[in-house]
JSON list of C-alpha atoms in Angstrom, two decimals:
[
{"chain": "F", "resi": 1210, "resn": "UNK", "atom": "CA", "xyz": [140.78, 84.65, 140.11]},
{"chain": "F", "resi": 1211, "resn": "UNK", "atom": "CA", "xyz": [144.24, 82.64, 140.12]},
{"chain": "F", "resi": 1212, "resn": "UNK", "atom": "CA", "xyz": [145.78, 81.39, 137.13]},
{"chain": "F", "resi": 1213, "resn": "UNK", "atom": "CA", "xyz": [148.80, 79.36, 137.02]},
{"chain": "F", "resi": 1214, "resn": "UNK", "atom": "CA", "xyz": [151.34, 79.61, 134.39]},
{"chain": "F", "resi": 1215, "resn": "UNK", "atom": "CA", "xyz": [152.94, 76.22, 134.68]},
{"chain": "F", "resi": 1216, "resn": "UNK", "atom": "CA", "xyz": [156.33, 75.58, 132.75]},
{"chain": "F", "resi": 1217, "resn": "UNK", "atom": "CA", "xyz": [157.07, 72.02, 133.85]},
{"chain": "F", "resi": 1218, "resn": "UNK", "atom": "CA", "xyz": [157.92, 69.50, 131.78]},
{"chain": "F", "resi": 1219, "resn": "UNK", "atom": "CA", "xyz": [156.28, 66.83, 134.08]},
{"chain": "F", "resi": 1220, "resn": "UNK", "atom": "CA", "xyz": [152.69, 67.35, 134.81]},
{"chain": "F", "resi": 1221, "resn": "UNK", "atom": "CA", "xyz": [152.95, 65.92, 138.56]},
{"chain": "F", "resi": 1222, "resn": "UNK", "atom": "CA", "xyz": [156.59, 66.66, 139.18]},
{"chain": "F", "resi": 1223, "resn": "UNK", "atom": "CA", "xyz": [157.88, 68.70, 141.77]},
{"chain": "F", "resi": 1224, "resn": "UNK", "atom": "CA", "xyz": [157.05, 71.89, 140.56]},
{"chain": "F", "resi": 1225, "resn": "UNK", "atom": "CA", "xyz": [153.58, 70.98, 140.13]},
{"chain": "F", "resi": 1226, "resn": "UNK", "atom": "CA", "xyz": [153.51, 69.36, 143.83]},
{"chain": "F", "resi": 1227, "resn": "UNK", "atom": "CA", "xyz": [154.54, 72.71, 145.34]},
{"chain": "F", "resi": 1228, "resn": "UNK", "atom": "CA", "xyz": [152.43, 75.08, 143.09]},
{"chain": "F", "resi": 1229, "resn": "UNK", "atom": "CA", "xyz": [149.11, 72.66, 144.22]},
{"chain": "F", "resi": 1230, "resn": "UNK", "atom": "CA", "xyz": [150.28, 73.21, 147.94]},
{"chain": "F", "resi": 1231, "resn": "UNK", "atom": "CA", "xyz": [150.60, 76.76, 147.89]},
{"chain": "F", "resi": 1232, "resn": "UNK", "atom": "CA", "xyz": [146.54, 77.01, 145.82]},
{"chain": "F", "resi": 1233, "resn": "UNK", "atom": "CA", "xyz": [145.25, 74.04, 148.19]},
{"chain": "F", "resi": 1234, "resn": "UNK", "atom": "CA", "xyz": [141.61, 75.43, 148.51]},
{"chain": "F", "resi": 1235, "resn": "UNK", "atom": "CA", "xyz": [141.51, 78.29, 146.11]},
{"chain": "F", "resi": 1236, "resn": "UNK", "atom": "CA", "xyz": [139.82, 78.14, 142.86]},
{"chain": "F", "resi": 1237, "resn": "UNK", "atom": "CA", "xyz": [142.44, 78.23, 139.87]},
{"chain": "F", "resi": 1238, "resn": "UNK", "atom": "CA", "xyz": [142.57, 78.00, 136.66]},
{"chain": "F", "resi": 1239, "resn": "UNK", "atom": "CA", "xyz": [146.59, 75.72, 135.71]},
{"chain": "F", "resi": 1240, "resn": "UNK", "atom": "CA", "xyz": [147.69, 76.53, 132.15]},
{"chain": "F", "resi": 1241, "resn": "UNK", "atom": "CA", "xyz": [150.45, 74.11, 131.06]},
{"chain": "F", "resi": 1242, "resn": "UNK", "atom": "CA", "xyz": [152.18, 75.89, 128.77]},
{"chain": "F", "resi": 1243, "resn": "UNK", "atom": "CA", "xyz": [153.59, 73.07, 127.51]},
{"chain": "F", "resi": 1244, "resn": "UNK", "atom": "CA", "xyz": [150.71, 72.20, 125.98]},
{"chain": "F", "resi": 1245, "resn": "UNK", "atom": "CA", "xyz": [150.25, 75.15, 123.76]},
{"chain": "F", "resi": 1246, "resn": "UNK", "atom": "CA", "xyz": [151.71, 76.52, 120.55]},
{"chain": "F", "resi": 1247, "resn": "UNK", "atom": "CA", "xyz": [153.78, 79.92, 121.24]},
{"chain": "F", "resi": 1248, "resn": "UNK", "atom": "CA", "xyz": [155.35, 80.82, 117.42]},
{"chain": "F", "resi": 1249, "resn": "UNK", "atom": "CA", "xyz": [158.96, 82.65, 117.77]},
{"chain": "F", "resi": 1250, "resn": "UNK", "atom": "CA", "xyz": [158.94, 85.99, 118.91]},
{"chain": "F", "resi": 1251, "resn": "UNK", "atom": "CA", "xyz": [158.72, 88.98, 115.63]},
{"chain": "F", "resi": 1252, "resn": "UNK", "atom": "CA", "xyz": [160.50, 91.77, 116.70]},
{"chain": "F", "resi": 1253, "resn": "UNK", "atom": "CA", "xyz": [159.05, 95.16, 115.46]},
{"chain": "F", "resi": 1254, "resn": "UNK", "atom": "CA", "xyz": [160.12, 97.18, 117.68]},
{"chain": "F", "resi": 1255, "resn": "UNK", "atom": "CA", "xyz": [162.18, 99.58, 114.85]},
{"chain": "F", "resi": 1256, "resn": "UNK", "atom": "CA", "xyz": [160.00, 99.00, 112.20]},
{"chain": "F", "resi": 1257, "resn": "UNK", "atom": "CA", "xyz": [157.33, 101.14, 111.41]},
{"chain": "F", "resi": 1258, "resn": "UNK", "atom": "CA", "xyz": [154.68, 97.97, 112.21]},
{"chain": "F", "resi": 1259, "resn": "UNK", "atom": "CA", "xyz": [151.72, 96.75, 114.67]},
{"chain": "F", "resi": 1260, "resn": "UNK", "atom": "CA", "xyz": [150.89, 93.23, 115.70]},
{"chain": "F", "resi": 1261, "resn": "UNK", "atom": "CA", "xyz": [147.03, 92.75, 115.11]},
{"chain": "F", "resi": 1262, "resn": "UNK", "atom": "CA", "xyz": [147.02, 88.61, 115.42]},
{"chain": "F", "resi": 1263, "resn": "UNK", "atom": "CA", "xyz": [148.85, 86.06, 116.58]},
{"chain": "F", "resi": 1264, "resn": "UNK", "atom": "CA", "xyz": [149.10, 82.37, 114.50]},
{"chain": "F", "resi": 1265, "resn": "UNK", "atom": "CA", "xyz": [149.69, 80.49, 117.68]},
{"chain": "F", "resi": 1266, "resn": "UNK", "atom": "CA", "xyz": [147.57, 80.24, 121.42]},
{"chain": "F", "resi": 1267, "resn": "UNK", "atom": "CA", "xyz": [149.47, 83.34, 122.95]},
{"chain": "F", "resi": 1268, "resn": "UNK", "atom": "CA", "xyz": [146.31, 85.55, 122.54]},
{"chain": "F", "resi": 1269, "resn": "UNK", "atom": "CA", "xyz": [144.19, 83.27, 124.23]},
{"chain": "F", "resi": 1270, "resn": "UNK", "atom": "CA", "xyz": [146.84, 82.62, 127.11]},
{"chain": "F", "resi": 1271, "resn": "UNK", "atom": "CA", "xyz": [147.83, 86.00, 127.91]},
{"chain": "F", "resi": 1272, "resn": "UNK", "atom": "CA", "xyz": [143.85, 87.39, 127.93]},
{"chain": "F", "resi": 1273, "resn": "UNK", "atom": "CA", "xyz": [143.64, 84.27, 130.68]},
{"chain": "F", "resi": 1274, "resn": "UNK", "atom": "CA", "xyz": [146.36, 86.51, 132.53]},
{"chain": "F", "resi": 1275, "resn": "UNK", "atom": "CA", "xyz": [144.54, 90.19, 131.93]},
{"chain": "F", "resi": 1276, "resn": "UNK", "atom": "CA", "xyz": [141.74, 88.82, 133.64]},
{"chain": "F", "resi": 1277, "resn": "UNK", "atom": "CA", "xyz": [143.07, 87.30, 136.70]},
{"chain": "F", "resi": 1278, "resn": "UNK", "atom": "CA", "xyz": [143.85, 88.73, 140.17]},
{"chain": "F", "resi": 1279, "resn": "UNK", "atom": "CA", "xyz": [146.85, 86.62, 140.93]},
{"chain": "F", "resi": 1280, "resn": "UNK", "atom": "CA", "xyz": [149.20, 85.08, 138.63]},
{"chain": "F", "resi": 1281, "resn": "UNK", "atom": "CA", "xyz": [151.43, 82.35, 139.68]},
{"chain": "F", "resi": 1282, "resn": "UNK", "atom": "CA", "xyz": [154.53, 81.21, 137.77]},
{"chain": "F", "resi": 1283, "resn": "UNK", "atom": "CA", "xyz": [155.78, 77.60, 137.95]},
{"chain": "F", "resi": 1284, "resn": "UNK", "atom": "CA", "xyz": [158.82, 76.62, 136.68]},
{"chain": "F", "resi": 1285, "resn": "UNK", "atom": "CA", "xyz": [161.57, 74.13, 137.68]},
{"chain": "F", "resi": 1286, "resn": "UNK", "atom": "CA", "xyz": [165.21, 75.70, 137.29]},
{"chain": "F", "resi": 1287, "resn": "UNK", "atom": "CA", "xyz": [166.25, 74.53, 133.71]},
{"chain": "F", "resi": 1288, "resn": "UNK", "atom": "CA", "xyz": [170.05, 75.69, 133.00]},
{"chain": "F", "resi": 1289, "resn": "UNK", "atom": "CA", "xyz": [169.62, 78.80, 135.59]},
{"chain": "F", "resi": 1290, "resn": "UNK", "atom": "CA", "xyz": [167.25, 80.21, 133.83]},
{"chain": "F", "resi": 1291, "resn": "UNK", "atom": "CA", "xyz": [162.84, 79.61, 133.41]},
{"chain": "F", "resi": 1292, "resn": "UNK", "atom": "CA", "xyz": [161.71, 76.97, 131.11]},
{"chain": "F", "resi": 1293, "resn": "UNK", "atom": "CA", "xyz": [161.47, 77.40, 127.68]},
{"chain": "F", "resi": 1294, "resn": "UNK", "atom": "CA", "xyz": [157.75, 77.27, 127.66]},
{"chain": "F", "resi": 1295, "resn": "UNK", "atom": "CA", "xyz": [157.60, 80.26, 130.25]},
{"chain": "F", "resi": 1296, "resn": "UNK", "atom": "CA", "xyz": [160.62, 82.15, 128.56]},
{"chain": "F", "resi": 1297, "resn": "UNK", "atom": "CA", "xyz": [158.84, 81.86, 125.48]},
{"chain": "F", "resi": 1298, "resn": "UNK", "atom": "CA", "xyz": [155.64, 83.08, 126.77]},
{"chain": "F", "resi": 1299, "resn": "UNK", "atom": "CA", "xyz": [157.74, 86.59, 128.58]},
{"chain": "F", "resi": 1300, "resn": "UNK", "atom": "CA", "xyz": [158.95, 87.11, 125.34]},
{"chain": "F", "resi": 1301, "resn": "UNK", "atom": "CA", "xyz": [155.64, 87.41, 123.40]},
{"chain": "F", "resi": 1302, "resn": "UNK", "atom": "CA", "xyz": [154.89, 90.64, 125.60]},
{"chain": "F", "resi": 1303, "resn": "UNK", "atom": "CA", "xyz": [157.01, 92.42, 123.01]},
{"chain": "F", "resi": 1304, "resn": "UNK", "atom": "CA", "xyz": [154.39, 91.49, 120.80]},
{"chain": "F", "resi": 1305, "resn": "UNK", "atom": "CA", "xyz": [151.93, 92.70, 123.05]},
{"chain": "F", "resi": 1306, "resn": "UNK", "atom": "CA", "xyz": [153.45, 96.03, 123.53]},
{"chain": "F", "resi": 1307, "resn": "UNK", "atom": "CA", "xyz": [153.19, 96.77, 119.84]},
{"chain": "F", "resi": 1308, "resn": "UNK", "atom": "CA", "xyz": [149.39, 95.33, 119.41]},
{"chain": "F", "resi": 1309, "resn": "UNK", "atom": "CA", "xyz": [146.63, 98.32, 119.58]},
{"chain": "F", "resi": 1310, "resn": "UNK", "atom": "CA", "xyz": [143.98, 96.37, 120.71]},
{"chain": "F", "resi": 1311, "resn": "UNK", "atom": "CA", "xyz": [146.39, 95.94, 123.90]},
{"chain": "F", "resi": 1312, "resn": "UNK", "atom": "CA", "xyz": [146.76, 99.68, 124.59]},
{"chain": "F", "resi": 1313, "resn": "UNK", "atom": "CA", "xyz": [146.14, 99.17, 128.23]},
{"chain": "F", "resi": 1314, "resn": "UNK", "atom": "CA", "xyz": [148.38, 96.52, 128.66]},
{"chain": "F", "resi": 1315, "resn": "UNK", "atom": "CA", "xyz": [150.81, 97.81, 130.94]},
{"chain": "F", "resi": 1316, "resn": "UNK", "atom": "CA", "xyz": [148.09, 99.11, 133.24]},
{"chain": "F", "resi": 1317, "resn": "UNK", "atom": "CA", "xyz": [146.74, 95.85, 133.79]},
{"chain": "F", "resi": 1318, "resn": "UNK", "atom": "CA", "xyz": [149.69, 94.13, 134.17]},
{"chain": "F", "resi": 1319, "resn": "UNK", "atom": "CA", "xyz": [150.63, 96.40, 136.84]},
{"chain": "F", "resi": 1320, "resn": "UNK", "atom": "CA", "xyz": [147.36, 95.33, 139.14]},
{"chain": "F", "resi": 1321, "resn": "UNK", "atom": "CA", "xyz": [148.12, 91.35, 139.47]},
{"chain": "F", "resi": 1322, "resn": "UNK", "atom": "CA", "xyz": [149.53, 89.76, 142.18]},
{"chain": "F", "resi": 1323, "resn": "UNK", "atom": "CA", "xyz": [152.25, 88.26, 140.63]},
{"chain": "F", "resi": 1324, "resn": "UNK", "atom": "CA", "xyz": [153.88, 85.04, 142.56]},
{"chain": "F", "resi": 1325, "resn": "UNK", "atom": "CA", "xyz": [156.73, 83.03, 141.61]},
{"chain": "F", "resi": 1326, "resn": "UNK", "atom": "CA", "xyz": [157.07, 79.25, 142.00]},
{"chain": "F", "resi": 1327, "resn": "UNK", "atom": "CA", "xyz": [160.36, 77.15, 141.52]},
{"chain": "F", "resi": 1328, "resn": "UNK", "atom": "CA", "xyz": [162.36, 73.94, 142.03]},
{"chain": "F", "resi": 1329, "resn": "UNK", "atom": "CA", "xyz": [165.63, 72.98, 141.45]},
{"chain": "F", "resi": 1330, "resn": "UNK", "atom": "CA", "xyz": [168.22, 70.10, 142.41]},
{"chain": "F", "resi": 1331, "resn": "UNK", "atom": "CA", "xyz": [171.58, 71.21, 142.57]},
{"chain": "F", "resi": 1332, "resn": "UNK", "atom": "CA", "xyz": [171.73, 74.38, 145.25]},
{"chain": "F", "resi": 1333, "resn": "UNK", "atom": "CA", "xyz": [168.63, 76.11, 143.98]},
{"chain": "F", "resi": 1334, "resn": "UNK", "atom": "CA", "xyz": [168.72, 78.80, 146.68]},
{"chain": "F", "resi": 1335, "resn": "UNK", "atom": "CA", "xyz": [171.61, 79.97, 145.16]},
{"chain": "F", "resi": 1336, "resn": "UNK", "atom": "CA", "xyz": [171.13, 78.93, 141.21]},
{"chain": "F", "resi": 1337, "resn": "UNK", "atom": "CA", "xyz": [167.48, 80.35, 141.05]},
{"chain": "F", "resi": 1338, "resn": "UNK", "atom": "CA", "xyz": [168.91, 83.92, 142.05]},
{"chain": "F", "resi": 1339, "resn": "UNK", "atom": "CA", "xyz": [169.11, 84.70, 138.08]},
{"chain": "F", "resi": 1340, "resn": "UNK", "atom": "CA", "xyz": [165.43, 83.30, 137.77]},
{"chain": "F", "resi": 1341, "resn": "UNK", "atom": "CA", "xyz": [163.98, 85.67, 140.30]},
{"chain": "F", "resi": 1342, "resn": "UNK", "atom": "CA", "xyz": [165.88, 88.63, 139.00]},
{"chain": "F", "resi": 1343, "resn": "UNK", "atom": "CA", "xyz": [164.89, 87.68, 135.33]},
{"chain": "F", "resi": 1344, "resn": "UNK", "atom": "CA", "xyz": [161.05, 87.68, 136.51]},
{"chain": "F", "resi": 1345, "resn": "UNK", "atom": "CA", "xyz": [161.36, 90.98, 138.94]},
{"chain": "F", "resi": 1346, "resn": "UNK", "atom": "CA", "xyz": [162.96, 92.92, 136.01]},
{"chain": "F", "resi": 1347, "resn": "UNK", "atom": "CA", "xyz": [160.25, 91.12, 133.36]},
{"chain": "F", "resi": 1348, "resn": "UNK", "atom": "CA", "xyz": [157.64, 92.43, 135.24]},
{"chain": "F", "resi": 1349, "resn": "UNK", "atom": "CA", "xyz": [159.15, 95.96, 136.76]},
{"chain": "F", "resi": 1350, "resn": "UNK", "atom": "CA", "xyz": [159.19, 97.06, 132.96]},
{"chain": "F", "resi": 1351, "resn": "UNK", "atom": "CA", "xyz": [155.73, 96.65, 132.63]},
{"chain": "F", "resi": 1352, "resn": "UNK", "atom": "CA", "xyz": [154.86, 98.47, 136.02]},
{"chain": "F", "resi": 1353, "resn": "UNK", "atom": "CA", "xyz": [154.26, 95.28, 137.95]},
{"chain": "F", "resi": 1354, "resn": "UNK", "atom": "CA", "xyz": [156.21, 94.05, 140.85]},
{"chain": "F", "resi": 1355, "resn": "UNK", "atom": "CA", "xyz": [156.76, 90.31, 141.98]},
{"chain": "F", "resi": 1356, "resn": "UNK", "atom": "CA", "xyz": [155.02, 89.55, 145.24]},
{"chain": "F", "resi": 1357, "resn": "UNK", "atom": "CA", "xyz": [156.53, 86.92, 146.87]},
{"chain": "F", "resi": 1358, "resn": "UNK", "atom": "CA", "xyz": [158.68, 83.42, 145.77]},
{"chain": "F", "resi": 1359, "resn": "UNK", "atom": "CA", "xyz": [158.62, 80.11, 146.89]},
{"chain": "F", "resi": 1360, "resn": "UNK", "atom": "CA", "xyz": [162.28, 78.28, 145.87]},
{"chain": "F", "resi": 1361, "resn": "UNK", "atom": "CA", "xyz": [162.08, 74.60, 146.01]},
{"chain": "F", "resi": 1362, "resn": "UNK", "atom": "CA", "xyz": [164.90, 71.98, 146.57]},
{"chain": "F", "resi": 1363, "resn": "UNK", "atom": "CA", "xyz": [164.44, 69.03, 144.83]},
{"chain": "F", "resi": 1364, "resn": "UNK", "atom": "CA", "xyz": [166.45, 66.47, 142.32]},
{"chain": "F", "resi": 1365, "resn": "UNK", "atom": "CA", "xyz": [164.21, 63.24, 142.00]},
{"chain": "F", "resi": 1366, "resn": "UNK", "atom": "CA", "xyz": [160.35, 62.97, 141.88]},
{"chain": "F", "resi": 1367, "resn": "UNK", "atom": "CA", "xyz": [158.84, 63.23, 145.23]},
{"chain": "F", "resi": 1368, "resn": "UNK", "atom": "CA", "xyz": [161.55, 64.92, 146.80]},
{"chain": "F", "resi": 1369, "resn": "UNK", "atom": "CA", "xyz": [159.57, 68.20, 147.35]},
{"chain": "F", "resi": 1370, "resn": "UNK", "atom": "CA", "xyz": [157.99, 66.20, 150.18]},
{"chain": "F", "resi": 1371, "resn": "UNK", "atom": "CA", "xyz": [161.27, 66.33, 151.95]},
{"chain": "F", "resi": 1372, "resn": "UNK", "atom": "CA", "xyz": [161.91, 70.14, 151.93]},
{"chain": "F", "resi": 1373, "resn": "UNK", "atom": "CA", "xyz": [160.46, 71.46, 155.17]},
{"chain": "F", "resi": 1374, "resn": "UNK", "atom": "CA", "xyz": [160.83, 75.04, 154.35]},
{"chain": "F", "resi": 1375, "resn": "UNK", "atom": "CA", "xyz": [159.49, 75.16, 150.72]},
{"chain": "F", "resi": 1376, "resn": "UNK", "atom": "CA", "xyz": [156.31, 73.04, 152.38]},
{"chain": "F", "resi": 1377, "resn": "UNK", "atom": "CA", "xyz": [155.68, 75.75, 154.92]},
{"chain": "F", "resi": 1378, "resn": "UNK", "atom": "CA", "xyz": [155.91, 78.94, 152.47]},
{"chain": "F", "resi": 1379, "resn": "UNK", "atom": "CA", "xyz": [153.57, 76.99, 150.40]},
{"chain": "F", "resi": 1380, "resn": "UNK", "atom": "CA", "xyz": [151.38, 76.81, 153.51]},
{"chain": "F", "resi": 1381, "resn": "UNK", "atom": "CA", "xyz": [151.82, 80.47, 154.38]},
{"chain": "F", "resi": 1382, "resn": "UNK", "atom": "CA", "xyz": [150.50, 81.76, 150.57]},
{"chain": "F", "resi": 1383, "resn": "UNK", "atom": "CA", "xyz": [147.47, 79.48, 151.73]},
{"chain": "F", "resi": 1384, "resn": "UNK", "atom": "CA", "xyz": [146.87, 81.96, 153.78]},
{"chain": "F", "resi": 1385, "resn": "UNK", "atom": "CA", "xyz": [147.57, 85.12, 152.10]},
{"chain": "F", "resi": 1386, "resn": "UNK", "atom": "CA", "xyz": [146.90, 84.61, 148.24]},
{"chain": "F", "resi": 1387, "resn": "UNK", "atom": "CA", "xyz": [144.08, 87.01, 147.20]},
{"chain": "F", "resi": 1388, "resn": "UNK", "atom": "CA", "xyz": [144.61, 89.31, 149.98]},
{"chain": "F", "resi": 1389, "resn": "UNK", "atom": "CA", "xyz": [147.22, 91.61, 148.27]}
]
C-alpha cells in the first residue's frame, strides 16, 4: 500500500501535479496534512515520562504510515526547508519514541519504502539539498533509509508541466514503486 504524506499548501499545485505523476496507476491513499490537527511537539525525552495519547490526529496519521509499504513525501520547498505541516508531523516521532504501545516503532519504520517528492522556484536543485539531507538523516535515526527523490522546478501554477526531467523521474517511479 502507498500513502502520500502531502505538505502543500495548494491541493492541485505543483507538488501535487508531480506526486499524481509519479502514483499514475497505483492505488494510494493522499493525506493532506494540511488538513489535520498536529498539537506542538512535548518533549520528554529527560523526564522520567511516557506518551500514552495524543489530543490531535497524529495517532491516526502515523498508524496510516505503519501500515503502508511505500511512503511518499510531498512538499514544495518553503524557506529551504519542508513545510510546516510535514516538519510538524517529523517532529511528533519524538513522541512516538517515548509511547509504549509503539515499542516496535523503529522496526517498522525501517521496512517502508520511503520516497521523497519536491518543488521549488528559485534553483531548487540546489536549495532543496538541505530538504533531502533533513529527510535522509530523519529517517536514518530511525533505521530507515530514503529511496529515491524527485526535485521539481517550478515558480507559477502549471509550470511542473514544463520541467522535462522532473516529468520523466516521475515516469520512471511508475515503473518501480512497490518493487523495492
Amino acid at each position: 500500500m502507498i500513502t502520500v504524506l502531502f505538505g502543500g499548501s495548494r491541493p492541485e499545485g505543483n507538488t501535487a501535479r508531480l506526486t499524481k505523476m509519479a502514483i499514475a496507476g497505483y492505488d494510494y491513499e493522499w493525506i493532506d496534512l494540511t488538513q489535520y490537527q498536529l498539537n506542538p511537539v512535548r518533549d520528554y525525552r529527560h523526564e522520567d515520562k511516557s506518551i500514552d495519547s495524543y489530543a490531535d490526529d497524529y495517532k491516526t496519521l502515523i498508524d496510516k504510515v505503519l501500515a503502508s509499504d511505500t511512503v511518499i513525501i510531498a512538499s514544495p520547498v518553503y524557506w529551504y526547508s519542508l513545510s510546516a505541516s510535514m516538519k510538524a508531523f517529523f517532529d511528533h516521532w519524538s513522541e512516538t519514541l517515548l509511547d509504549s504501545n509503539y515499542k516496535d516503532f523503529k522496526d517498522k519504520m525501517s521496512k517502508k519504502d520511503f520516497r521523497l517528492i519536491i518543488v521549488g522556484g528559485d534553483c531548487p536543485k540546489v536549495k532543496a539539498k538541505p530538504c533531502i539531507t533533513q529527510v535522509k538523516y530523519s529517517l536514518e535515526f530511525l533505521g530507515a533509509s530514503l529511496g529515491g527523490y524527485i526535485i521539481g522546478t517550478a515558480e507559477r501554477p502549471g509550470d511542473i508541466e514544463k520541467d522535462v526531467y522532473a516529468l520523466s523521474r516521475a515516469k520512471e517511479w511508475q515503473q518501480t514503486l512497490g518493487k523495492n
